[in-house]
Coordinates of C-alpha atoms and ligand atoms in Angstrom, one line a residue:
M1295 CA 13.4 -5.3 -18.0
T1296 CA 11.1 -6.9 -16.5
A1297 CA 9.2 -4.8 -14.1
M1298 CA 9.6 -6.7 -10.7
L1299 CA 5.9 -5.7 -9.7
Q1300 CA 3.0 -4.6 -12.4
V1301 CA -0.3 -5.2 -11.7
E1302 CA -3.1 -3.9 -14.5
N1303 CA -6.2 -3.5 -13.9
L1304 CA -7.0 -4.8 -10.8
H1305 CA -10.3 -4.7 -8.9
Q1306 CA -11.4 -5.3 -5.3
E1307 CA -14.5 -5.9 -4.5
F1308 CA -16.2 -7.4 -0.7
R1309 CA -19.3 -8.5 -0.5
I1310 CA -20.6 -7.5 3.2
G1311 CA -24.2 -8.9 4.8
G1312 CA -25.3 -12.6 4.5
S1313 CA -24.8 -13.5 7.7
L1314 CA -27.7 -15.6 9.1
L1315 CA -29.3 -11.9 11.2
D1316 CA -29.4 -10.0 7.5
R1317 CA -31.1 -12.9 6.6
M1318 CA -33.5 -12.8 8.6
K1319 CA -34.3 -9.3 8.0
F1320 CA -34.4 -9.0 4.4
A1321 CA -36.2 -12.2 4.4
D1322 CA -39.7 -12.2 2.8
G1323 CA -40.6 -15.0 2.5
R1324 CA -37.9 -16.3 0.9
L1325 CA -34.1 -17.4 1.8
R1326 CA -31.7 -15.1 0.8
F1327 CA -29.0 -13.3 1.5
P1328 CA -28.7 -9.3 0.6
D1329 CA -25.9 -8.6 -2.6
T1330 CA -24.4 -5.1 -1.1
R1331 CA -20.9 -4.8 -2.1
V1332 CA -18.2 -2.1 -1.3
K1333 CA -15.8 -1.2 -4.2
A1334 CA -12.5 -1.1 -2.0
V1335 CA -9.9 -1.1 -5.2
N1336 CA -11.5 0.3 -8.9
G1337 CA -9.2 -0.8 -12.2
V1338 CA -5.6 0.2 -10.2
S1339 CA -2.6 -0.9 -12.6
L1340 CA 0.7 -0.1 -11.1
S1341 CA 5.1 -1.2 -12.0
V1342 CA 7.1 -0.9 -9.4
N1343 CA 10.8 -1.7 -10.9
R1344 CA 13.9 -3.1 -9.2
G1345 CA 15.7 -1.5 -6.7
E1346 CA 13.0 1.3 -7.7
V1347 CA 10.5 3.2 -3.9
V1348 CA 6.6 3.1 -5.6
A1349 CA 4.2 5.3 -2.3
L1350 CA 1.0 4.9 -2.7
V1351 CA -0.7 8.1 -0.9
G1352 CA -4.3 8.9 0.1
E1353 CA -6.7 9.2 3.1
S1354 CA -7.1 6.7 5.2
G1355 CA -9.9 3.8 3.6
C1356 CA -8.6 5.0 -0.2
G1357 CA -8.7 1.7 -1.0
K1358 CA -4.2 1.9 -0.7
S1359 CA -3.7 -1.3 1.9
T1360 CA -6.6 -3.5 0.1
V1361 CA -4.2 -3.2 -3.4
A1362 CA -1.4 -3.8 -0.6
K1363 CA -3.0 -6.6 0.8
T1364 CA -4.4 -7.4 -2.3
I1365 CA -1.3 -7.9 -3.9
A1366 CA 0.5 -9.5 -1.5
R1367 CA -2.1 -12.3 -1.6
I1368 CA -3.8 -12.0 1.9
Y1369 CA -6.9 -11.3 -0.7
R1370 CA -7.9 -12.8 -3.9
P1371 CA -8.4 -9.9 -6.5
S1372 CA -12.0 -9.9 -7.7
Q1373 CA -10.4 -9.2 -11.7
G1374 CA -7.4 -8.1 -12.7
A1375 CA -3.9 -9.2 -13.0
I1376 CA -0.7 -9.1 -10.5
R1377 CA 2.8 -10.0 -12.0
I1378 CA 5.7 -10.1 -9.7
E1379 CA 8.9 -10.4 -11.9
G1380 CA 6.5 -11.4 -15.2
E1381 CA 4.3 -14.3 -13.4
D1382 CA 0.7 -13.3 -12.5
I1383 CA 0.2 -15.3 -9.1
S1384 CA -3.3 -13.2 -9.3
S1385 CA -6.1 -16.8 -9.0
Y1386 CA -3.0 -18.2 -6.5
G1387 CA -3.6 -21.2 -3.9
V1388 CA -1.7 -20.8 -0.7
R1389 CA 1.1 -23.7 -1.8
E1390 CA 1.4 -22.0 -5.2
M1391 CA 2.7 -18.7 -3.9
L1392 CA 5.0 -20.5 -1.4
P1393 CA 7.9 -20.4 -3.7
V1394 CA 6.2 -16.8 -5.0
R1395 CA 6.3 -15.6 -0.7
S1396 CA 10.8 -14.8 -1.4
R1397 CA 10.3 -12.7 -4.0
M1398 CA 7.8 -10.6 -2.0
Q1399 CA 7.6 -9.8 1.3
M1400 CA 5.3 -7.6 3.9
I1401 CA 6.0 -5.5 6.6
F1402 CA 2.6 -3.7 8.6
Q1403 CA 1.8 -1.1 10.5
D1404 CA 1.5 -2.6 13.4
P1405 CA 4.8 -4.8 14.0
F1406 CA 3.4 -6.4 17.8
A1407 CA -0.1 -7.5 16.1
S1408 CA 2.0 -9.4 13.4
L1409 CA 4.6 -10.8 15.4
N1410 CA 3.7 -13.7 17.2
P1411 CA 3.7 -13.1 21.3
R1412 CA 4.6 -16.1 21.8
Q1413 CA 7.4 -16.4 19.9
K1414 CA 10.6 -15.8 21.1
V1415 CA 12.6 -13.4 18.1
R1416 CA 15.1 -15.4 17.0
D1417 CA 12.3 -18.3 15.9
I1418 CA 9.9 -15.7 14.7
V1419 CA 12.7 -14.0 12.4
A1420 CA 13.7 -17.8 11.0
E1421 CA 10.3 -18.9 10.6
P1422 CA 9.7 -17.0 6.8
L1423 CA 12.8 -19.5 5.8
L1424 CA 11.9 -22.8 7.7
E1425 CA 8.6 -22.5 5.9
Q1426 CA 10.4 -22.0 2.2
T1427 CA 12.8 -24.7 3.2
Q1428 CA 9.9 -26.8 4.6
G1429 CA 12.0 -27.0 7.6
R1430 CA 14.7 -28.6 5.3
A1431 CA 17.7 -25.3 5.8
A1432 CA 19.9 -26.9 8.0
R1433 CA 19.4 -24.8 11.8
K1434 CA 23.3 -23.9 12.4
E1435 CA 23.2 -21.8 9.3
V1436 CA 19.3 -20.7 10.3
A1437 CA 20.3 -19.8 13.5
Q1438 CA 23.8 -17.8 12.2
K1439 CA 21.5 -16.1 9.6
T1440 CA 19.0 -14.9 12.4
L1441 CA 21.9 -13.3 14.0
D1442 CA 23.1 -11.9 11.3
L1443 CA 19.4 -10.0 10.1
L1444 CA 19.3 -9.2 13.7
A1445 CA 22.4 -7.1 13.7
R1446 CA 21.8 -6.0 10.6
V1447 CA 18.3 -4.2 11.2
G1448 CA 20.4 -2.5 14.1
L1449 CA 19.1 -5.2 17.5
N1450 CA 21.4 -6.5 19.3
T1451 CA 21.9 -10.0 19.0
E1452 CA 21.5 -10.8 22.7
H1453 CA 18.6 -9.9 22.9
A1454 CA 17.1 -12.8 20.4
G1455 CA 16.1 -14.9 22.9
R1456 CA 13.0 -12.3 24.3
Y1457 CA 9.4 -12.3 23.2
P1458 CA 8.0 -9.0 21.3
H1459 CA 6.3 -7.0 24.3
Q1460 CA 9.8 -6.9 25.2
F1461 CA 11.1 -4.8 23.0
S1462 CA 9.9 -0.6 21.8
G1463 CA 7.5 0.3 18.8
G1464 CA 10.5 1.0 17.2
Q1465 CA 12.8 -2.2 17.7
R1466 CA 9.7 -4.3 16.8
Q1467 CA 9.3 -2.6 12.8
R1468 CA 13.1 -3.9 12.8
I1469 CA 11.8 -7.2 14.1
G1470 CA 9.7 -7.7 11.1
I1471 CA 12.0 -6.3 8.8
A1472 CA 14.2 -8.6 9.5
R1473 CA 12.2 -11.3 9.6
A1474 CA 11.1 -10.3 5.9
L1475 CA 15.1 -10.0 4.4
S1476 CA 15.3 -13.7 5.5
V1477 CA 14.2 -15.0 2.7
N1478 CA 16.5 -12.6 0.7
P1479 CA 13.2 -10.8 -0.9
G1480 CA 13.4 -8.7 -4.8
L1481 CA 10.1 -6.9 -3.9
I1482 CA 8.5 -5.8 -0.1
I1483 CA 5.0 -4.2 0.3
A1484 CA 4.9 -1.9 2.9
D1485 CA 2.0 -0.9 4.3
E1486 CA 2.1 2.2 6.5
P1487 CA 5.4 0.9 8.8
V1488 CA 5.9 4.0 10.4
S1489 CA 2.4 5.8 11.1
A1490 CA 2.6 4.5 14.6
L1491 CA 5.6 5.2 15.8
D1492 CA 7.1 8.6 17.0
V1493 CA 8.5 11.1 14.0
S1494 CA 12.5 10.9 15.1
I1495 CA 11.7 6.4 15.3
Q1496 CA 10.2 7.1 11.5
A1497 CA 13.1 8.8 10.2
Q1498 CA 15.6 6.2 11.7
I1499 CA 13.6 3.2 10.6
L1500 CA 13.4 4.9 7.1
N1501 CA 16.4 5.4 6.5
L1502 CA 17.7 1.4 7.5
M1503 CA 14.3 0.8 4.4
M1504 CA 16.4 2.8 2.9
D1505 CA 20.2 1.7 3.4
L1506 CA 18.8 -1.9 2.4
R1507 CA 17.5 -1.1 -0.8
D1508 CA 20.8 0.3 -1.8
E1509 CA 22.6 -2.5 0.1
F1510 CA 20.2 -5.7 -1.2
G1511 CA 18.5 -4.2 -4.6
L1512 CA 15.4 -4.2 -3.3
A1513 CA 12.4 -2.2 -4.3
Y1514 CA 9.3 -1.0 -1.9
L1515 CA 5.6 -0.7 -3.0
F1516 CA 5.5 1.9 0.1
I1517 CA 2.0 2.9 1.4
S1518 CA 1.0 5.6 3.6
H1519 CA -1.0 8.2 4.2
D1520 CA 1.8 10.7 4.5
L1521 CA 2.9 13.0 1.9
S1522 CA 6.0 14.2 4.2
V1523 CA 7.0 10.2 4.3
V1524 CA 6.4 9.6 1.3
H1525 CA 8.3 13.2 0.1
H1526 CA 11.6 11.8 1.1
I1527 CA 11.7 7.8 0.2
A1528 CA 10.0 7.9 -3.2
D1529 CA 11.0 7.7 -7.1
R1530 CA 7.5 7.2 -7.8
I1531 CA 3.9 7.9 -6.3
G1532 CA 0.2 7.1 -7.1
V1533 CA -2.9 9.2 -5.6
M1534 CA -5.4 6.9 -4.4
Y1535 CA -9.2 8.5 -3.5
L1536 CA -12.8 5.8 -2.9
G1537 CA -10.4 3.1 -4.7
F1538 CA -9.5 5.1 -7.4
L1539 CA -5.8 6.3 -9.0
V1540 CA -6.2 10.0 -9.7
E1541 CA -2.6 10.6 -10.4
T1542 CA 0.0 9.3 -11.0
G1543 CA 3.6 10.9 -11.2
S1544 CA 7.1 11.0 -10.6
R1545 CA 8.0 12.4 -7.3
E1546 CA 9.6 15.9 -8.6
K1547 CA 6.4 15.9 -10.5
L1548 CA 3.7 15.2 -7.9
F1549 CA 5.3 17.9 -5.0
S1550 CA 6.4 20.8 -7.7
A1551 CA 2.9 19.9 -9.9
P1552 CA 0.3 18.3 -8.8
R1553 CA -2.1 18.6 -11.5
H1554 CA -5.6 16.5 -9.6
P1555 CA -7.2 19.2 -7.5
Y1556 CA -7.4 16.3 -4.9
T1557 CA -3.4 16.4 -4.9
R1558 CA -3.1 19.4 -4.8
A1559 CA -6.0 19.6 -1.5
L1560 CA -3.7 16.7 -0.2
L1561 CA -0.5 18.9 -0.4
S1562 CA -2.4 22.4 1.4
A1563 CA -3.3 19.7 4.1
A1564 CA 0.6 19.0 4.3
P1565 CA 2.0 21.6 5.7
S1566 CA 6.1 20.1 6.0
I1567 CA 5.9 20.7 2.2
E1568 CA 4.0 24.0 1.6
K1569 CA 7.7 24.9 0.4
T1570 CA 7.4 22.7 -3.0
R1571 CA 3.9 23.8 -3.6
P1572 CA 3.4 26.3 -5.8
R1573 CA -0.4 26.2 -6.6
E1574 CA -2.7 28.2 -4.7
E1575 CA -4.2 26.1 -1.9
I1576 CA -7.3 23.8 -1.9
E1577 CA -9.5 23.3 1.0
L1578 CA -11.3 19.6 1.1
S1579 CA -14.1 19.7 3.0
G1580 CA -17.0 17.5 3.8
E1581 CA -16.9 13.8 4.1
V1582 CA -15.2 10.7 1.8
P1583 CA -18.2 9.2 -0.1
S1584 CA -19.1 5.8 0.7
A1585 CA -17.7 3.2 -1.3
L1586 CA -21.0 0.8 -1.4
D1587 CA -22.5 4.1 -3.0
L1588 CA -19.7 5.6 -5.4
P1589 CA -20.9 8.8 -7.2
S1590 CA -21.7 8.8 -10.5
G1591 CA -19.3 10.9 -13.2
C1592 CA -15.7 12.0 -11.3
C1593 CA -14.6 9.7 -8.4
F1594 CA -14.1 13.6 -6.6
R1595 CA -16.7 15.6 -7.3
T1596 CA -18.4 15.3 -4.8
R1597 CA -15.8 17.3 -2.9
C1598 CA -14.0 19.2 -5.5
P1599 CA -14.3 22.6 -6.1
L1600 CA -13.7 22.8 -9.4
A1601 CA -16.7 20.6 -10.6
F1602 CA -18.4 21.6 -13.6
E1603 CA -21.4 19.4 -15.5
R1604 CA -19.7 17.0 -17.4
C1605 CA -18.0 15.8 -13.6
K1606 CA -21.1 14.5 -12.6
V1607 CA -21.6 12.3 -15.9
E1608 CA -18.3 11.2 -16.9
R1609 CA -16.6 9.3 -14.6
P1610 CA -12.5 10.6 -15.9
T1611 CA -9.9 7.9 -16.9
L1612 CA -6.1 8.4 -16.1
K1613 CA -4.4 10.6 -19.0
D1614 CA -1.1 10.7 -20.5
M1615 CA -0.1 14.0 -19.6
G1616 CA 3.0 13.3 -21.4
D1617 CA 6.2 13.9 -19.0
G1618 CA 5.6 11.0 -16.9
Q1619 CA 2.7 12.4 -14.9
Q1620 CA -1.1 10.3 -15.3
V1621 CA -3.9 12.0 -14.5
A1622 CA -7.5 11.1 -14.1
C1623 CA -9.4 14.6 -14.3
H1624 CA -11.7 16.4 -17.2
L1625 CA -10.0 19.6 -16.5
T1626 CA -6.8 18.4 -18.6
D1627 CA -9.4 19.0 -21.6
E1628 CA -10.2 22.0 -20.7
P1629 CA -7.8 24.0 -18.4
E1630 CA -9.1 27.2 -19.0
R1631 CA -11.9 25.7 -16.4
D1632 CA -8.9 25.4 -14.0
T1633 CA -8.7 29.3 -12.5
Q1634 CA -7.2 27.7 -9.1
Ligands
SF4_46 FE1 -12.8 18.3 -10.1 FE2 -14.0 17.7 -12.5 FE3 -11.7 16.8 -12.5 FE4 -13.1 15.3 -10.6 S1 -13.5 16.3 -13.3 S2 -11.3 16.1 -9.7 S3 -15.0 16.9 -9.6 S4 -12.6 18.7 -11.9

């Protein structure tokens, strides 16, 4: 069966600097821009099947949101393939992306920032549908579908004429979900959709998302820094560090038998899921290195308490462990060193 989403060897680099000020600062008689590149995503591959929830987790700045935005084609990938139901969209322009948007929608961390404050909620929800049909959809049908969607996500349809600022944070996220659903997508990319909400509201939104998955057969690529959130909803999980995927596996495997020292450190720092952690704690210390100057060898070596000589010189690649788990760590070749 063709995966809903397949990403192969995705890289995302951003060039920084290059303003007139930079040019003046660095100019040495000749006009030139400094060529400084941030390597935000480094060779990420993943797939999401129909009806599946795949989560990407990691600390702030690890590149997970950049992966999401690149897949959604907010950014053009520097390298790699992005396939939606087998169709490679990695080089598509705005016009070519229009029909793809009915198969893939995105919801954001801050629904308030992503909703037009001057639009009424009914127009916000109807907008993707009108865009898809280039205004040809019958007004009456669109109006009815909008009300149905608002009701389905738990909003009062009598409030369809209100503006975003008249709703709470949780209600605004429901509006964002209704808007995403309006074009019947098979895949929703959810970038930290509950991290700005209170814990009780988080649970309501997650339950709604899971109900919608069951009802519409939706697949989610779910981005989160919060392992306890991911623990509730993900079928499979990818752990990212400094733009690299360092471990992937099923939720059960990842929480019961994490292999990468970074995954183990993240679990050590998540008290609410402490019970599932069978190994000794690994404490994270120090800062994440700059993506402008990636460490040689293993990306995690500057913070890894288990690092050894080989880690300085050789970058580990994701290795299949034969049980659905993939790990990028030299300890998989030298388990006797893994004494923690
Ligand atoms: Fe730590 Fe080395 Fe494994 Fe990297 S490869 S996680 S530095 S032990």
